[in-house]
Amino acid sequence: MSKLVIVGTVAFDAIETPFGKTEKILGGAATYIGLAASQFKVKGAIVSIVGGDFPKEDLKMLESKGMDLSGLEIVEEGKTFFWSGRYHNDMNTRDTLITDLNVLADFDPQVPQEYTDAEVVMLGNLHPLVQLSVLEQMVSPNLIVLDTMNFWMDSALDDLQKVIGKVDVVTINDEEARQLSGEYSLVKAAQKIMQMGPDYVVIKKGEHGALLFGEDDVFFAPAMPLREVFDPTGAGDTFAGGFTGYLAKTGNFSFENMKNAVINGSALASFCVEKFGPERLLNLSGKEMFQRIQQFKSLTQFDIKLT
Amino acid sequence: MSKLVIVGTVAFDAIETPFGKTEKILGGAATYIGLAASQFKVKGAIVSIVGGDFPKEDLKMLESKGMDLSGLEIVEEGKTFFWSGRYHNDMNTRDTLITDLNVLADFDPQVPQEYTDAEVVMLGNLHPLVQLSVLEQMVSPNLIVLDTMNFWMDSALDDLQKVIGKVDVVTINDEEARQLSGEYSLVKAAQKIMQMGPDYVVIKKGEHGALLFGEDDVFFAPAMPLREVFDPTGAGDTFAGGFTGYLAKTGNFSFENMKNAVINGSALASFCVEKFGPERLLNLSGKEMFQRIQQFKSLTQFDIKLT
């Protein structure tokens, strides 16, 4: 069992989908990553920042999932990062309605002393300089996974390329992989991103699954076909948390084991979208997870006799 | 080894992609279906119609692939069906430039006597009444597969529903499944289409793979990630031909074996898009096909220990 450092937002979200809307609810990349990783009972620490308005019971809930919060700064006089968005009918596109950075504007991440020797680091979507600052505090991690998005390509490309050059795995969605690489073909896009430094690239295609690329290898995990996608918020972060959580638990960072990590990430993401926000992850049982992995097996495994 | 009846167009296509353009080249649904099915050395017959302008060497080529052409009517004074289209940069959307029905306007399909007892029937995309006419000539096929498109939903929905009610498997693309069912969720769409009669539905998602649905089962095959998709023309028909060809060869119409058929169809489609028109299918070797199936295995198979 490896230690896992998670950096990312802990936030409030207000979400509108064709199925309904929420008030301010618990959200943020590090929240989803932590909840997903906790499925593997890893020893994890969340490095983030919230305001005095952040509910104490949500902090307790994260701690009850095994997350060390000594690196979660609470600015009593500040307000928590808030994002609000509305999904279109296809659930694949959304409009951002509100982005209030609040305390996040001055976030200076502090990795708890006890976690500076962690083997696995998950850099959730944040300003690349924040991600770099976390890396500089780590002693010698064996696996660094980075998630990012187009916003940083537009506003901080140089810094983003600097941090990409220091990580082992990049997780990124398909359109963003195309933007970052300038290549339409996802195979070529992944190769170009690997030339920037990482040994592996995971391209997330939402309802169309995820591709894992290594130097000479490729693996594909579908999204579980669901009767209803209720709310896609956090699915990509949940995937990343399941991916790194599984790798931290097993301590095996080979391509073969990354395949399993991709499937575990996809399984957790398939739960995440079944309810608003992180609700479905809060009470997810090991038995449900076991059954979902079996469903992935029957969804993808075939037995052609090659003679 | 079952006998296979294929009905569909045998045609000329002129294709423009971002990579170049062709003159009038060999095309048509039945052509792609037949070439794909021939990979399994099935005893197949193509039921179609061409004009006197259709090259004799293309007829010989199809016969050399094991296709019986006694049901391929040649109207010496007529012209062959012609389609011309231009693909957009994303290769997923295209504009139709020309559709000249020519001899297809008066097509009255005649199944060769020797094939009326065939076990497997592949109804390629054509007017539903033509598809029905073929079915009425068959004695008692064990497996009927139907491919269709939105054009018939818009122009001949009643006839289309009649033929859908008589088949075992429908292959259809994702947007068309949504249109036919009125459901956005592909799981719900497949269930609604199965309520119209078929026991199985294959939803083709192009570069995003294909889903096979049975009453309580679902299977997913990805598209092979390629450095370049050169020309998507015929990929759906090639998939259908590989699917039915494999089933005709094995004579096993269980869901488990349909999984293998979907993988074989996907493998053949992944070759088809590598060159203009059907060119890549013409000289495809068994060894190349074997290697591609192995690639699909390594692309999708994982080994999570469930404890």
XYZ file of C-alpha atoms in Angstrom:
614
model
C 0.000 0.000 0.000
C 1.527 3.281 -1.162
C 0.733 6.713 0.255
C -1.193 9.014 -2.076
C -1.069 12.815 -2.212
C -4.046 14.456 -3.915
C -4.006 18.119 -4.873
C -7.089 19.779 -6.326
C -10.118 21.867 -5.509
C -12.502 21.207 -2.637
C -15.494 23.270 -3.591
C -19.178 24.014 -3.831
C -20.991 23.199 -7.065
C -24.479 24.137 -8.210
C -25.562 21.925 -11.077
C -28.409 22.003 -13.562
C -29.147 18.995 -15.771
C -32.233 18.066 -17.802
C -33.244 16.028 -14.726
C -33.221 18.847 -12.190
C -30.982 21.247 -10.320
C -29.127 21.416 -7.031
C -28.385 24.096 -4.444
C -24.717 24.526 -3.527
C -23.485 20.989 -2.908
C -20.121 19.411 -2.171
C -17.836 19.345 -5.208
C -14.288 19.892 -6.429
C -11.698 17.751 -8.169
C -9.900 16.657 -4.994
C -13.213 15.676 -3.408
C -14.082 13.313 -6.259
C -10.519 12.020 -6.520
C -10.371 11.363 -2.772
C -13.747 9.655 -2.608
C -12.858 7.413 -5.555
C -9.392 6.569 -4.184
C -10.885 5.807 -0.768
C -12.629 2.825 -2.351
C -9.204 1.153 -2.241
C -8.607 2.078 1.407
C -5.426 3.942 0.519
C -3.599 6.203 2.936
C -4.348 9.512 1.231
C -3.923 13.218 1.925
C -5.907 16.010 0.287
C -3.948 19.227 -0.302
C -6.431 22.020 -0.923
C -8.083 25.135 0.492
C -11.609 26.060 1.628
C -13.303 29.017 3.322
C -14.939 29.312 6.717
C -18.277 28.563 5.028
C -17.243 24.986 4.284
C -19.343 22.516 6.355
C -17.527 20.741 9.165
C -19.557 17.601 8.470
C -18.093 17.398 4.949
C -14.602 17.562 6.444
C -15.521 14.791 8.862
C -16.971 12.737 6.019
C -13.704 12.999 4.038
C -11.712 12.044 7.132
C -14.015 9.088 7.725
C -13.051 7.906 4.218
C -9.408 7.792 5.288
C -8.331 11.161 3.912
C -5.725 13.101 5.893
C -6.827 16.756 5.851
C -3.851 18.351 7.589
C -2.905 19.805 4.171
C -6.400 21.255 3.689
C -6.123 24.926 4.618
C -9.214 26.554 6.091
C -9.369 30.336 5.636
C -11.966 31.241 8.247
C -12.667 34.732 6.878
C -12.741 33.502 3.234
C -15.298 31.792 1.015
C -14.952 28.385 -0.649
C -14.415 28.096 -4.414
C -17.792 27.956 -6.159
C -18.674 26.670 -9.630
C -22.070 26.575 -11.245
C -22.937 24.983 -14.585
C -25.800 23.855 -16.756
C -25.663 20.701 -18.894
C -27.242 20.552 -22.327
C -29.656 17.820 -23.299
C -26.890 15.611 -24.693
C -25.127 15.705 -21.278
C -21.791 15.965 -23.094
C -21.626 19.744 -23.257
C -22.249 22.336 -20.582
C -22.220 26.064 -19.967
C -20.376 27.495 -16.993
C -22.701 29.965 -15.253
C -20.544 31.100 -12.321
C -16.887 30.661 -11.340
C -16.023 32.325 -8.004
C -12.385 31.548 -7.214
C -12.655 32.998 -3.674
C -9.931 31.493 -1.422
C -8.509 29.534 -4.360
C -7.085 32.780 -5.773
C -4.347 32.744 -3.109
C -3.822 29.021 -2.725
C -0.277 28.119 -1.676
C -0.323 24.317 -1.324
C 1.396 22.720 1.677
C 2.011 18.980 1.574
C 1.856 17.549 5.131
C 5.308 16.524 6.363
C 4.122 12.947 6.796
C 3.187 12.768 3.093
C 6.231 14.346 1.425
C 7.604 10.826 0.941
C 4.412 9.506 -0.676
C 4.957 7.156 -3.635
C 1.987 8.375 -5.664
C 0.921 11.955 -6.444
C -2.322 12.901 -8.164
C -2.193 16.467 -9.484
C -5.860 17.364 -10.010
C -6.865 20.135 -12.384
C -5.454 23.421 -11.028
C -3.043 26.142 -12.158
C 0.151 24.393 -13.372
C 2.259 26.505 -10.975
C 0.247 25.116 -8.050
C 0.810 21.616 -9.394
C 4.553 22.366 -9.745
C 4.727 23.698 -6.194
C 3.351 20.402 -4.885
C 5.885 18.408 -6.894
C 8.726 20.504 -5.469
C 7.681 19.483 -1.960
C 7.783 15.774 -2.706
C 10.922 13.718 -1.938
C 10.920 11.106 -4.701
C 7.492 9.937 -5.822
C 7.398 6.847 -8.040
C 4.261 7.799 -9.929
C 2.978 11.277 -10.717
C -0.372 11.583 -12.491
C -1.531 14.931 -13.866
C -5.007 16.011 -14.891
C -5.501 19.297 -16.702
C -7.884 21.147 -18.997
C -8.060 23.567 -21.923
C -8.343 26.618 -19.621
C -4.639 26.251 -18.707
C -3.648 25.631 -22.331
C -5.185 28.990 -23.171
C -3.877 30.926 -20.171
C -0.678 29.247 -18.927
C 0.683 26.997 -21.653
C 4.370 27.462 -20.774
C 3.795 26.528 -17.143
C 1.613 23.630 -18.183
C 4.322 22.253 -20.469
C 6.818 22.592 -17.612
C 4.724 20.434 -15.301
C 3.823 17.960 -18.067
C 7.570 17.450 -18.484
C 7.813 16.251 -14.877
C 4.975 13.708 -14.672
C 4.568 10.028 -15.556
C 0.939 9.985 -16.653
C -1.289 12.691 -18.138
C -5.070 12.253 -18.063
C -6.851 14.568 -20.450
C -10.065 14.592 -22.435
C -10.153 14.018 -26.184
C -10.770 17.580 -27.332
C -8.093 18.861 -24.964
C -5.614 16.240 -26.196
C -6.253 17.512 -29.725
C -5.770 21.116 -28.638
C -2.567 20.408 -26.707
C -0.991 18.334 -29.493
C -2.399 19.963 -32.613
C -3.268 16.476 -33.880
C -6.789 15.247 -34.669
C -5.926 11.542 -34.518
C -5.899 10.518 -30.863
C -3.077 8.064 -31.554
C -0.906 10.885 -32.887
C -2.076 13.236 -30.125
C -1.023 10.758 -27.442
C 2.359 10.254 -29.087
C 2.978 14.005 -29.197
C 2.022 14.393 -25.536
C 4.351 11.531 -24.587
C 7.133 13.388 -26.424
C 6.587 16.212 -23.890
C 7.731 13.882 -21.101
C 5.113 11.466 -19.737
C 5.449 7.722 -20.302
C 1.677 7.241 -20.445
C -1.329 9.230 -21.591
C -4.954 8.510 -20.716
C -7.430 10.138 -23.095
C -10.892 10.416 -21.544
C -13.764 10.310 -24.043
C -16.673 10.636 -21.610
C -19.553 8.372 -22.637
C -17.216 6.868 -25.261
C -14.751 5.465 -22.743
C -11.036 5.992 -22.183
C -7.828 5.127 -24.025
C -4.558 4.346 -22.239
C -1.419 4.836 -24.337
C 2.118 3.696 -23.539
C 5.141 3.857 -25.809
C 4.108 0.826 -27.883
C 0.884 -0.157 -26.156
C -2.722 0.898 -26.208
C -5.676 -0.194 -24.083
C -9.300 0.818 -24.241
C -11.979 0.820 -21.538
C -15.561 1.595 -22.526
C -17.906 3.647 -20.421
C -20.557 1.384 -18.920
C -23.708 1.737 -21.066
C -26.287 3.191 -18.672
C -30.041 3.657 -19.001
C -29.541 7.200 -17.713
C -26.621 9.529 -17.140
C -27.979 11.712 -14.396
C -25.111 14.159 -13.785
C -21.641 13.900 -15.381
C -20.063 16.355 -12.900
C -16.906 14.885 -11.409
C -16.817 11.791 -13.621
C -13.360 12.642 -14.985
C -11.978 13.320 -11.498
C -13.591 10.147 -10.197
C -11.896 8.250 -13.012
C -8.541 9.794 -12.064
C -9.101 8.964 -8.388
C -9.987 5.357 -9.159
C -6.992 5.089 -11.475
C -4.445 6.419 -8.979
C -6.150 4.806 -5.980
C -5.907 1.380 -7.576
C -2.250 1.957 -8.515
C -1.419 3.216 -5.005
C -3.111 0.178 -3.496
C -1.352 -2.359 -5.737
C 1.997 -0.532 -5.972
C 2.461 -1.950 -9.474
C 2.936 0.738 -12.121
C 3.336 -1.535 -15.167
C 1.234 -1.026 -18.307
C -0.568 -4.314 -17.598
C -1.638 -3.109 -14.171
C -2.548 0.322 -15.521
C -5.125 -1.485 -17.667
C -6.763 -2.686 -14.455
C -6.504 0.817 -13.026
C -8.311 2.232 -16.064
C -11.110 -0.292 -15.627
C -11.415 0.549 -11.916
C -11.492 4.256 -12.750
C -14.172 3.661 -15.381
C -16.245 1.593 -12.966
C -16.155 4.314 -10.329
C -17.007 6.987 -12.901
C -19.996 4.904 -14.003
C -21.338 5.084 -10.440
C -20.565 8.794 -10.117
C -22.889 9.815 -12.969
C -25.876 7.932 -11.513
C -26.718 10.701 -9.024
C -26.131 14.429 -8.487
C -22.638 15.407 -7.383
C -20.616 12.891 -5.356
C -23.717 11.400 -3.687
C -23.420 7.967 -5.286
C -19.774 7.627 -4.196
C -20.535 8.294 -0.534
C -22.219 4.983 0.204
C -20.761 2.796 -2.486
C -20.212 -0.729 -1.192
C -17.379 -3.075 -2.043
C -19.966 -5.554 -3.275
C -21.410 -3.044 -5.745
C -17.910 -2.278 -7.006
C -17.162 -5.999 -7.366
C -20.331 -6.471 -9.426
C -19.577 -3.463 -11.633
C -16.111 -4.811 -12.429
C -17.728 -8.125 -13.368
C -20.077 -6.195 -15.663
C -17.063 -4.592 -17.320
C -15.610 -8.042 -17.853
C -18.742 -9.360 -19.534
C -19.033 -6.098 -21.505
C -15.588 -6.413 -23.077
C -14.226 -9.943 -22.848
C -14.530 -12.287 -25.815
C -13.115 -15.636 -26.711
C -12.287 -15.980 -30.387
C -10.361 -19.151 -31.070
C -7.351 -18.121 -33.114
C -6.267 -21.170 -35.062
C -20.752 -23.506 -42.976
C -24.088 -21.783 -43.657
C -25.116 -20.200 -46.951
C -25.363 -16.413 -46.900
C -27.647 -14.209 -48.993
C -26.560 -10.563 -49.274
C -28.872 -7.909 -50.673
C -27.687 -4.361 -51.180
C -26.293 -1.921 -53.684
C -23.418 -2.637 -56.038
C -22.402 0.805 -57.134
C -19.948 3.460 -58.168
C -18.726 5.923 -55.560
C -16.725 9.110 -55.969
C -15.193 10.131 -52.654
C -13.512 13.259 -51.372
C -11.658 13.257 -48.044
C -9.095 15.656 -46.568
C -6.489 13.226 -47.988
C -7.609 13.327 -51.615
C -10.357 12.366 -54.002
C -11.223 9.474 -56.268
C -12.772 9.073 -59.697
C -15.760 6.705 -59.896
C -14.607 3.612 -58.032
C -16.229 0.367 -56.962
C -18.656 0.829 -54.079
C -22.052 -0.170 -52.691
C -23.242 -1.840 -49.525
C -23.386 -5.360 -50.983
C -19.857 -4.971 -52.348
C -18.408 -4.162 -48.919
C -20.571 -6.783 -47.193
C -19.543 -9.435 -49.693
C -15.838 -8.602 -49.533
C -15.893 -8.677 -45.732
C -17.879 -11.926 -45.562
C -15.546 -13.524 -48.113
C -12.799 -13.314 -45.496
C -14.555 -16.295 -43.853
C -14.794 -18.251 -47.134
C -18.582 -18.471 -46.849
C -20.806 -19.613 -49.683
C -22.457 -16.285 -50.448
C -24.735 -14.793 -53.071
C -25.094 -11.100 -53.860
C -28.594 -10.009 -54.870
C -28.345 -6.629 -56.552
C -28.519 -4.721 -59.827
C -26.004 -2.865 -62.013
C -25.991 -1.218 -65.438
C -24.142 -2.115 -68.613
C -21.419 0.324 -67.568
C -20.343 -1.877 -64.658
C -16.845 -3.311 -65.272
C -16.710 -7.027 -66.025
C -13.442 -7.291 -64.077
C -15.216 -6.160 -60.904
C -17.787 -8.915 -61.410
C -14.958 -11.408 -61.877
C -13.239 -10.105 -58.763
C -16.397 -10.616 -56.663
C -16.803 -14.146 -58.094
C -13.170 -14.871 -57.306
C -13.991 -14.030 -53.685
C -16.616 -16.807 -53.677
C -19.656 -14.641 -54.334
C -22.422 -16.175 -56.474
C -23.631 -13.414 -58.815
C -26.560 -15.216 -60.473
C -28.821 -12.895 -58.464
C -26.972 -9.797 -59.679
C -29.100 -8.390 -62.496
C -27.244 -6.566 -65.271
C -29.375 -4.033 -67.164
C -27.273 -3.591 -70.291
C -29.000 -0.378 -71.410
C -29.003 1.102 -67.880
C -26.473 2.866 -65.690
C -25.120 1.707 -62.322
C -26.177 3.446 -59.103
C -23.775 6.313 -58.375
C -23.067 8.102 -55.112
C -20.665 10.934 -54.505
C -19.763 12.475 -51.158
C -17.303 14.737 -49.409
C -16.065 14.103 -45.859
C -15.443 16.940 -43.443
C -12.168 17.307 -41.585
C -13.422 15.303 -38.604
C -14.136 12.337 -40.943
C -17.322 11.651 -38.964
C -19.644 13.814 -41.040
C -20.070 14.098 -44.781
C -22.097 15.854 -47.447
C -23.732 13.876 -50.208
C -22.929 15.603 -53.508
C -24.666 13.301 -56.003
C -27.105 10.396 -55.730
C -28.038 8.903 -59.122
C -30.343 5.921 -58.516
C -30.220 4.841 -62.180
C -31.066 1.104 -62.465
C -31.681 0.908 -58.712
C -34.964 2.802 -59.193
C -36.571 -0.329 -60.677
C -34.777 -3.002 -58.681
C -36.867 -6.146 -58.211
C -34.585 -8.514 -56.279
C -34.447 -12.181 -57.306
C -32.795 -14.622 -54.911
C -31.130 -17.458 -56.882
C -33.062 -20.729 -56.484
C -29.981 -22.392 -54.988
C -29.905 -19.775 -52.195
C -33.578 -19.591 -51.161
C -32.772 -22.136 -48.415
C -29.820 -20.117 -47.068
C -29.543 -20.031 -43.278
C -28.281 -16.457 -43.033
C -29.639 -13.339 -44.759
C -27.939 -9.942 -44.669
C -30.343 -7.188 -45.711
C -28.072 -4.287 -46.612
C -29.328 -0.720 -46.591
C -32.043 -0.427 -49.285
C -35.746 0.442 -49.478
C -37.547 -1.654 -46.821
C -39.907 -3.058 -49.470
C -36.922 -4.443 -51.384
C -35.649 -5.978 -48.147
C -39.128 -7.475 -47.520
C -39.290 -8.885 -51.036
C -36.037 -10.769 -50.414
C -37.321 -12.189 -47.141
C -40.490 -13.424 -48.867
C -38.352 -15.479 -51.245
C -36.473 -17.239 -48.434
C -37.654 -20.650 -47.184
C -36.734 -20.510 -43.491
C -33.573 -18.589 -42.655
C -32.219 -19.012 -39.138
C -30.653 -15.588 -38.894
C -31.776 -12.380 -40.592
C -29.660 -9.269 -40.102
C -30.937 -5.875 -41.235
C -29.008 -2.683 -41.819
C -30.860 0.562 -42.436
C -30.501 4.324 -42.232
C -32.340 7.537 -41.413
C -33.386 8.105 -45.043
C -35.929 5.245 -44.745
C -37.135 6.459 -41.353
C -37.975 9.766 -42.982
C -39.492 8.391 -46.176
C -40.821 4.864 -45.514
C -41.202 4.388 -41.764
C -44.217 2.043 -41.947
C -42.474 -0.294 -44.368
C -39.288 -0.112 -42.301
C -41.135 -1.107 -39.129
C -42.718 -4.009 -41.035
C -39.333 -5.422 -42.022
C -37.796 -4.712 -38.596
C -40.587 -6.884 -37.162
C -39.331 -9.848 -39.224
C -35.592 -9.802 -38.496
C -33.346 -11.164 -35.733
C -30.662 -8.486 -35.626
C -30.752 -4.798 -36.530
C -27.481 -2.946 -37.154
C -27.878 0.805 -37.039
C -25.758 3.804 -36.162
C -26.153 5.728 -32.915
C -27.932 8.810 -34.244
C -30.295 6.622 -36.266
C -31.045 4.433 -33.242
C -31.978 7.600 -31.365
C -34.201 8.772 -34.221
C -35.925 5.408 -34.640
C -36.586 4.948 -30.919
C -37.066 8.520 -29.751
C -34.656 7.751 -26.888
C -31.333 9.515 -26.288
C -29.886 6.794 -24.044
C -28.543 4.043 -26.306
C -29.542 1.426 -23.716
C -33.145 2.589 -23.878
C -32.978 3.004 -27.660
C -31.823 -0.603 -28.091
C -34.581 -1.851 -25.780
C -37.232 0.018 -27.777
C -35.916 -1.350 -31.063
C -35.933 -4.885 -29.629
C -39.586 -4.315 -28.703
C -40.238 -3.871 -32.447
C -39.230 -7.503 -33.016
C -35.482 -8.199 -33.196
C -33.734 -10.205 -30.486
C -30.492 -8.266 -30.912
C -29.488 -4.747 -31.822
C -26.003 -3.607 -32.850
C -25.468 0.129 -32.475
C -22.556 1.346 -34.582
C -20.730 4.391 -33.184
C -18.086 4.809 -35.898
C -14.737 5.748 -34.359
C -16.280 5.103 -30.938
C -16.924 1.400 -31.558
C -20.056 -0.741 -31.518
C -22.498 -1.986 -28.885
C -24.277 -5.340 -29.115
C -27.499 -5.621 -27.119
C -29.508 -8.754 -26.308
C -32.479 -9.029 -23.976
C -30.358 -8.969 -20.812
C -26.882 -8.724 -22.273
C -24.621 -6.053 -23.609
C -21.208 -6.227 -25.255
C -18.913 -3.503 -26.507
C -16.218 -3.559 -29.192
C -14.021 -0.495 -29.624
C -12.869 0.779 -32.972
C -9.168 0.102 -33.381
C -7.309 3.353 -32.583
C -5.593 4.255 -35.852
C -2.953 6.846 -36.670
C -5.052 7.848 -39.663
C -8.592 7.192 -40.844
C -8.168 7.581 -44.577
C -11.718 7.014 -45.884
C -14.654 5.840 -43.735
C -16.787 4.899 -46.776
C -18.153 1.388 -46.410
C -16.936 0.846 -42.841
C -20.464 0.169 -41.549
C -21.202 -2.270 -44.373
C -17.838 -3.950 -43.871
C -18.697 -4.349 -40.191
C -22.049 -5.925 -41.141
C -20.368 -8.230 -43.631
C -17.775 -9.360 -41.116
C -20.484 -9.852 -38.486
C -22.745 -12.012 -40.678
C -19.854 -13.722 -42.444
C -18.424 -14.893 -39.137
C -21.856 -16.079 -37.959
C -22.493 -17.886 -41.249
C -19.113 -19.581 -41.013
C -19.546 -20.713 -37.406
C -23.310 -21.430 -37.561
C -23.588 -20.454 -33.900
C -26.046 -17.606 -33.321
C -25.711 -17.354 -29.523
C -24.996 -14.037 -27.817
C -21.556 -15.316 -26.828
C -20.653 -16.028 -30.433
C -22.180 -12.746 -31.586
C -19.537 -11.070 -29.396
C -16.885 -12.710 -31.550
C -18.787 -11.678 -34.671
C -18.786 -8.046 -33.511
C -15.020 -8.169 -32.966
C -14.483 -9.682 -36.413
C -16.707 -7.031 -37.963
C -14.796 -4.300 -36.133
C -11.459 -5.736 -37.230
C -12.515 -5.770 -40.889
C -13.911 -2.234 -40.629
C -10.577 -1.088 -39.167
C -8.854 -2.309 -42.340
C -11.500 -0.799 -44.621
C -10.837 2.776 -43.484
C -7.089 2.510 -44.152
C -7.470 3.126 -47.907
C -9.936 4.627 -50.375
C -13.044 2.572 -51.062
C -12.802 -1.233 -50.743
C -9.134 -1.306 -51.845
C -7.765 -2.516 -48.512
C -10.240 -5.423 -48.391
C -9.243 -6.763 -51.795
C -5.867 -8.161 -50.792
C -6.350 -8.647 -47.093
C -4.528 -11.750 -45.901
C -5.618 -14.211 -43.260
C -2.417 -13.445 -41.395
C -3.186 -9.721 -41.248
C -6.679 -10.518 -39.977
C -5.246 -12.865 -37.334
C -2.880 -10.143 -36.128
C -5.639 -7.533 -36.010
C -7.824 -9.816 -33.856
C -4.849 -10.254 -31.525
C -4.552 -6.459 -31.362
C -8.223 -6.263 -30.384
C -7.520 -8.755 -27.619
C -4.653 -6.755 -26.208
C -6.688 -3.557 -26.643
C -9.580 -4.774 -24.495
C -8.613 -7.725 -22.304
C -7.656 -7.149 -18.687
C -7.088 -9.354 -15.715
C -8.313 -7.864 -12.468
C -8.176 -10.379 -9.647
C -11.615 -10.299 -8.041
C -11.183 -11.514 -4.512
